[in-house]
Coordinates of C-alpha atoms and ligand atoms in Angstrom, one line a residue:
X1 CA 6.9 1.7 11.3
X2 CA 10.3 2.8 10.6
X3 CA 13.3 1.5 12.7
X4 CA 16.2 3.6 13.9
X5 CA 18.4 3.4 10.6
X6 CA 15.4 4.8 8.6
X7 CA 13.5 8.2 8.7
X8 CA 10.7 6.8 6.2
X9 CA 9.2 3.4 5.4
X10 CA 8.2 2.7 1.7
X11 CA 5.9 -0.1 1.6
X12 CA 6.0 -1.9 -1.8
X13 CA 2.5 -2.7 -3.0
X14 CA 3.4 -3.9 -6.6
X15 CA 2.9 -7.5 -6.2
X16 CA -0.6 -6.8 -5.0
X17 CA -1.9 -3.5 -6.2
X18 CA 0.2 -3.5 -9.4
X19 CA -0.5 -7.3 -10.3
X20 CA -4.0 -7.0 -9.4
X21 CA -4.8 -4.2 -12.0
X22 CA -3.2 -5.9 -15.0
X23 CA -4.5 -8.9 -17.0
X24 CA -1.3 -11.0 -17.3
X25 CA -0.7 -13.4 -14.5
X26 CA 2.9 -13.3 -13.1
X27 CA 4.2 -17.0 -12.5
X28 CA 4.9 -17.7 -8.7
X29 CA 8.6 -18.0 -9.4
X30 CA 8.9 -14.5 -10.7
X31 CA 7.0 -13.2 -7.7
X32 CA 9.5 -14.7 -5.5
X33 CA 12.5 -13.3 -7.4
X34 CA 11.0 -9.8 -7.4
X35 CA 10.1 -9.9 -3.6
X36 CA 13.7 -11.4 -2.8
X37 CA 15.5 -8.9 -5.0
X38 CA 13.7 -5.9 -3.5
X39 CA 14.0 -7.2 -0.2
X40 CA 17.8 -7.5 -1.0
X41 CA 17.7 -3.7 -2.1
X42 CA 16.6 -2.7 1.4
X43 CA 13.0 -2.7 1.1
X44 CA 11.5 -3.8 4.5
X45 CA 7.8 -4.1 3.9
X46 CA 6.1 -5.6 0.9
X47 CA 2.4 -6.1 0.3
X48 CA 2.6 -9.5 -1.3
X49 CA -0.9 -10.3 -2.3
X50 CA -4.5 -10.4 -1.2
X51 CA -6.7 -13.2 0.0
X52 CA -9.7 -12.8 -2.4
X53 CA -11.3 -15.7 -4.1
X54 CA -9.1 -16.9 -6.9
X55 CA -12.2 -16.6 -9.4
X56 CA -12.2 -12.8 -8.8
X57 CA -8.5 -12.1 -9.0
X58 CA -6.6 -15.2 -10.7
X59 CA -3.4 -13.0 -10.6
X60 CA -3.3 -13.4 -7.0
X61 CA -4.4 -17.0 -6.5
X62 CA -1.1 -18.1 -5.1
X63 CA -0.8 -15.4 -2.1
X64 CA -0.6 -18.2 0.5
X65 CA 2.5 -19.4 -1.3
X66 CA 3.9 -16.0 -1.8
X67 CA 3.6 -15.2 1.9
X68 CA 5.0 -18.4 3.0
X69 CA 8.1 -17.6 0.9
X70 CA 8.2 -14.1 1.9
X71 CA 8.3 -14.9 5.4
X72 CA 11.6 -16.8 5.0
X73 CA 13.3 -13.5 4.1
X74 CA 14.8 -12.0 7.4
X75 CA 13.4 -8.7 8.6
X76 CA 10.9 -8.4 5.9
X77 CA 7.3 -7.2 7.0
X78 CA 4.9 -9.2 4.9
X79 CA 1.6 -7.4 4.4
X80 CA -1.4 -8.6 2.7
X81 CA -4.9 -7.2 1.7
X82 CA -7.9 -9.0 2.9
X83 CA -11.6 -8.1 1.8
X84 CA -13.2 -9.8 4.7
X85 CA -12.7 -12.0 7.9
X86 CA -12.7 -15.2 5.8
X87 CA -9.6 -13.7 4.0
X88 CA -8.0 -12.6 7.4
X89 CA -8.3 -16.3 8.5
X90 CA -6.4 -17.2 5.6
X91 CA -3.9 -14.4 6.1
X92 CA -3.4 -15.3 9.6
X93 CA -3.0 -19.1 8.8
X94 CA -0.3 -18.1 6.3
X95 CA 1.5 -16.1 8.7
X96 CA 1.1 -12.6 7.4
X97 CA 2.9 -9.8 9.4
X98 CA 0.2 -7.0 8.5
X99 CA -3.4 -7.4 7.3
X100 CA -5.1 -4.4 5.7
X101 CA -8.9 -4.4 5.2
X102 CA -10.0 -1.6 2.6
X103 CA -13.3 0.1 3.5
X104 CA -14.5 2.2 0.7
X105 CA -15.8 5.5 2.2
X106 CA -18.1 5.8 -0.7
X107 CA -20.8 3.2 -0.3
X108 CA -21.7 3.1 -3.8
X109 CA -18.1 1.8 -4.5
X110 CA -18.2 -0.6 -1.5
X111 CA -21.2 -2.1 -2.8
X112 CA -19.8 -2.4 -6.4
X113 CA -16.5 -3.8 -5.2
X114 CA -17.2 -5.9 -2.1
X115 CA -20.9 -6.1 -2.3
X116 CA -21.0 -4.9 1.3
X117 CA -22.5 -1.9 3.0
X118 CA -20.4 0.2 5.5
X119 CA -21.9 -1.4 8.3
X120 CA -21.0 -4.8 7.0
X121 CA -17.4 -3.9 6.4
X122 CA -17.2 -2.6 10.0
X123 CA -18.7 -5.9 11.2
X124 CA -15.9 -7.7 9.3
X125 CA -13.5 -5.2 10.9
X126 CA -14.7 -6.4 14.3
X127 CA -14.7 -10.1 13.4
X128 CA -10.9 -9.6 12.4
X129 CA -9.9 -7.8 15.5
X130 CA -11.3 -10.6 17.5
X131 CA -9.6 -13.1 15.5
X132 CA -6.4 -11.4 16.0
X133 CA -7.0 -10.8 19.7
X134 CA -7.5 -14.6 20.2
X135 CA -4.0 -15.2 19.0
X136 CA -0.9 -15.4 21.3
X137 CA 0.7 -11.9 21.9
X138 CA 3.9 -12.7 19.7
X139 CA 1.9 -13.9 16.6
X140 CA -0.7 -11.2 16.2
X141 CA -0.5 -9.2 12.9
X142 CA -0.8 -5.7 12.7
X143 CA -4.2 -4.6 11.5
X144 CA -5.1 -1.6 9.5
X145 CA -8.2 -0.4 8.2
X146 CA -7.7 1.5 4.9
X147 CA -10.1 4.4 3.8
X148 CA -10.2 3.8 0.2
X149 CA -11.7 6.2 -2.2
X150 CA -10.9 8.8 0.5
X151 CA -10.1 11.5 -2.0
X152 CA -13.0 11.0 -4.2
X153 CA -14.9 8.0 -6.0
X154 CA -15.3 7.3 -9.8
X155 CA -18.9 6.6 -9.0
X156 CA -19.8 9.4 -6.4
X157 CA -17.4 12.0 -6.8
X158 CA -16.4 13.7 -3.5
X159 CA -17.2 12.1 -0.2
X160 CA -18.2 14.5 2.6
X161 CA -15.3 15.1 5.3
X162 CA -18.0 14.2 8.1
X163 CA -18.6 10.6 6.5
X164 CA -14.7 9.9 6.1
X165 CA -14.4 11.0 9.9
X166 CA -17.3 8.8 11.0
X167 CA -15.7 5.7 9.2
X168 CA -12.4 6.2 10.6
X169 CA -13.7 6.5 14.0
X170 CA -15.7 3.3 13.4
X171 CA -12.6 1.3 12.2
X172 CA -10.9 2.2 15.3
X173 CA -13.6 1.4 17.6
X174 CA -13.8 -1.9 15.8
X175 CA -10.4 -2.6 16.8
X176 CA -8.2 -1.7 14.0
X177 CA -4.4 -0.7 15.1
X178 CA -4.4 2.2 12.8
X179 CA -6.3 3.7 9.8
X180 CA -4.6 4.6 6.4
X181 CA -5.5 7.1 3.8
X182 CA -6.1 5.6 0.2
X183 CA -6.3 7.6 -3.0
X184 CA -7.5 4.6 -4.8
X185 CA -8.9 6.6 -7.8
X186 CA -5.9 9.2 -7.9
X187 CA -8.1 12.3 -7.3
X188 CA -5.8 13.7 -4.4
X189 CA -4.0 16.8 -4.4
X190 CA -1.8 18.2 -1.8
X191 CA -4.4 20.5 0.0
X192 CA -6.9 17.6 0.2
X193 CA -4.1 15.4 1.6
X194 CA -3.4 17.9 4.4
X195 CA -7.0 18.3 5.0
X196 CA -8.0 14.7 5.3
X197 CA -4.8 13.9 7.6
X198 CA -6.1 16.8 9.8
X199 CA -9.6 15.3 9.7
X200 CA -8.8 11.7 10.4
X201 CA -6.2 12.5 13.2
X202 CA -8.9 14.7 14.7
X203 CA -11.3 11.7 15.5
X204 CA -8.7 8.9 15.7
X205 CA -5.6 10.5 17.1
X206 CA -2.2 11.1 15.8
X207 CA -0.8 7.6 16.3
X208 CA -3.8 6.1 14.4
X209 CA -2.7 7.6 11.1
X210 CA 0.9 7.0 9.9
X211 CA 0.5 5.9 6.3
X212 CA -1.1 6.9 3.1
X213 CA -1.6 5.1 -0.3
X214 CA -1.2 7.2 -3.5
X215 CA -1.5 6.6 -6.9
X216 CA 0.0 9.0 -9.7
X217 CA -3.0 9.0 -11.9
X218 CA -2.8 12.6 -12.6
X219 CA 0.8 13.2 -11.8
X220 CA 0.6 14.6 -8.4
X221 CA 1.6 11.5 -6.7
X222 CA 5.2 12.9 -5.3
X223 CA 3.6 16.2 -4.7
X224 CA 1.0 14.4 -2.4
X225 CA 3.8 12.6 -0.7
X226 CA 5.5 15.8 0.3
X227 CA 2.1 17.2 1.6
X228 CA 1.8 14.0 3.8
X229 CA 5.5 14.2 4.9
X230 CA 4.9 17.8 6.0
X231 CA 2.1 16.6 8.2
X232 CA 4.3 13.9 9.8
X233 CA 3.2 10.7 8.0
X234 CA 6.1 8.1 7.7
X235 CA 4.7 5.2 5.7
X236 CA 4.2 5.6 1.7
X237 CA 3.1 2.8 -0.5
X238 CA 4.5 2.7 -3.7
X239 CA 4.8 0.2 -6.8
X240 CA 7.9 -0.7 -8.7
X241 CA 7.7 0.9 -12.2
X242 CA 4.4 2.3 -11.1
X243 CA 3.0 -1.0 -12.3
X244 CA -0.7 -1.4 -12.8
X245 CA -2.1 1.6 -14.4
X246 CA -5.3 2.7 -13.8
X247 CA -8.6 1.1 -15.1
X248 CA -10.3 4.5 -15.2
X249 CA -7.4 6.2 -17.1
X250 CA -5.9 4.4 -19.9
X251 CA -2.2 5.2 -20.3
X252 CA -2.0 6.8 -16.7
X253 CA 0.6 5.1 -14.1
X254 CA -0.6 3.2 -11.3
X255 CA 0.8 3.8 -7.7
X256 CA 3.5 6.1 -7.0
X257 CA 6.7 4.7 -8.5
X258 CA 8.9 3.2 -5.9
X259 CA 12.1 4.2 -7.6
X260 CA 11.2 8.0 -8.0
X261 CA 9.9 8.2 -4.5
X262 CA 12.9 6.6 -3.0
X263 CA 15.1 8.9 -4.9
X264 CA 13.3 12.1 -3.8
X265 CA 13.3 11.0 -0.2
X266 CA 17.1 10.2 -0.2
X267 CA 17.7 13.4 -2.1
X268 CA 15.9 15.1 0.7
X269 CA 18.1 13.7 3.3
X270 CA 15.6 11.2 4.4
X271 CA 17.1 7.7 4.9
X272 CA 14.7 4.8 3.3
X273 CA 17.2 2.1 3.7
X274 CA 17.1 1.3 0.0
X275 CA 20.1 1.1 -2.5
X276 CA 18.6 3.1 -5.4
X277 CA 20.8 1.2 -8.0
X278 CA 19.8 -2.3 -6.6
X279 CA 16.1 -1.2 -6.6
X280 CA 16.3 0.1 -10.1
X281 CA 17.7 -3.3 -11.2
X282 CA 14.7 -5.0 -9.9
X283 CA 12.8 -3.9 -12.9
X284 CA 14.4 -6.5 -15.3
X285 CA 12.7 -9.0 -13.2
X286 CA 9.4 -7.6 -13.5
X287 CA 9.8 -6.6 -17.2
X288 CA 10.9 -10.1 -18.2
X289 CA 8.0 -11.6 -16.3
X290 CA 5.5 -9.2 -17.8
X291 CA 6.4 -8.7 -21.6
X292 CA 4.7 -5.8 -23.1
X293 CA 3.5 -4.2 -19.7
X294 CA 4.6 -0.5 -19.4
X295 CA 6.8 0.2 -16.5
X296 CA 6.9 4.0 -15.5
X297 CA 9.4 6.1 -13.6
X298 CA 11.9 8.9 -14.2
X299 CA 14.8 7.8 -12.3
X300 CA 15.3 4.5 -14.3
X301 CA 15.6 6.6 -17.5
X302 CA 17.6 9.6 -16.3
X303 CA 20.0 7.9 -13.7
X304 CA 21.3 9.5 -10.7
X305 CA 22.7 12.9 -10.8
X306 CA 26.4 13.3 -11.1
X307 CA 27.9 13.2 -7.4
X308 CA 24.4 12.1 -5.8
X309 CA 24.9 11.2 -2.1
X310 CA 21.9 9.3 -1.0
X311 CA 20.9 9.6 2.9
X312 CA 20.9 6.0 3.3
X313 CA 24.6 5.6 2.5
X314 CA 25.8 8.6 4.3
X315 CA 24.3 7.0 7.5
X316 CA 26.1 3.6 6.8
Ligands
ZN401 ZN1 -4.1 1.4 -4.9

């Protein structure tokens, strides 16, 4: 969801996707400082955590407190991930603005990851939609079903398009406000991005798909963004410093790098609302809190080109 002053929405997922993929536990104070600084740099949506049992992901055990803090930042959409309806209850109680339920289109991955079949995850989606519908209209979080491993699974390989289409349709029928495409494994390429966007829109409608979650595991992250942009998608998940890496590919970066993504979009004349210098400065907070953890990105090393004029400041 972009406002009138922006053309594209960058959704920062580092505090969730980045932190869940590394062993070090970031202290609550550092998470707060990170989120506040990134919001101050102009980022308007941040996925701040995940409501999973602390035993499974101790890195995200303080998600309720992080949400409570993030909610004090004016204009920030506070997003969280939930694995099931119980997590959604906690997310609603904490006051999250946006709830994402991942549905792995690979059933093997779904069983390995969430210990649930596709039918069971769709049931959870239905329960979550009912929980949300029971809230007063002004307190209802936005509810997204995310088609994870959509571009391929490390256990099953390629997933048939018909299966992806059926699951997208099932999520919408279950009551999701929209579905998202998620390249959990970094298998995507620009052609596959175009094909799956067309596929999902064909069954769920254009309005049901606005965002994509991409990783840069094999270096195609920004190329994949371009393909999705050409198809008209407007929301892109990214992680500051590409934090998180990839458990399946040692040495590879995690999500696409927020700094590089914002630079590319601004250079193309697309307003992100983000100040690139202030965004890059946020890396210090993350680096100090996670000593030894690699941060990725080209813009922070190379700096802005001489005479660079970002789209966002031209509009100001
Ligand atoms: Zn991810």
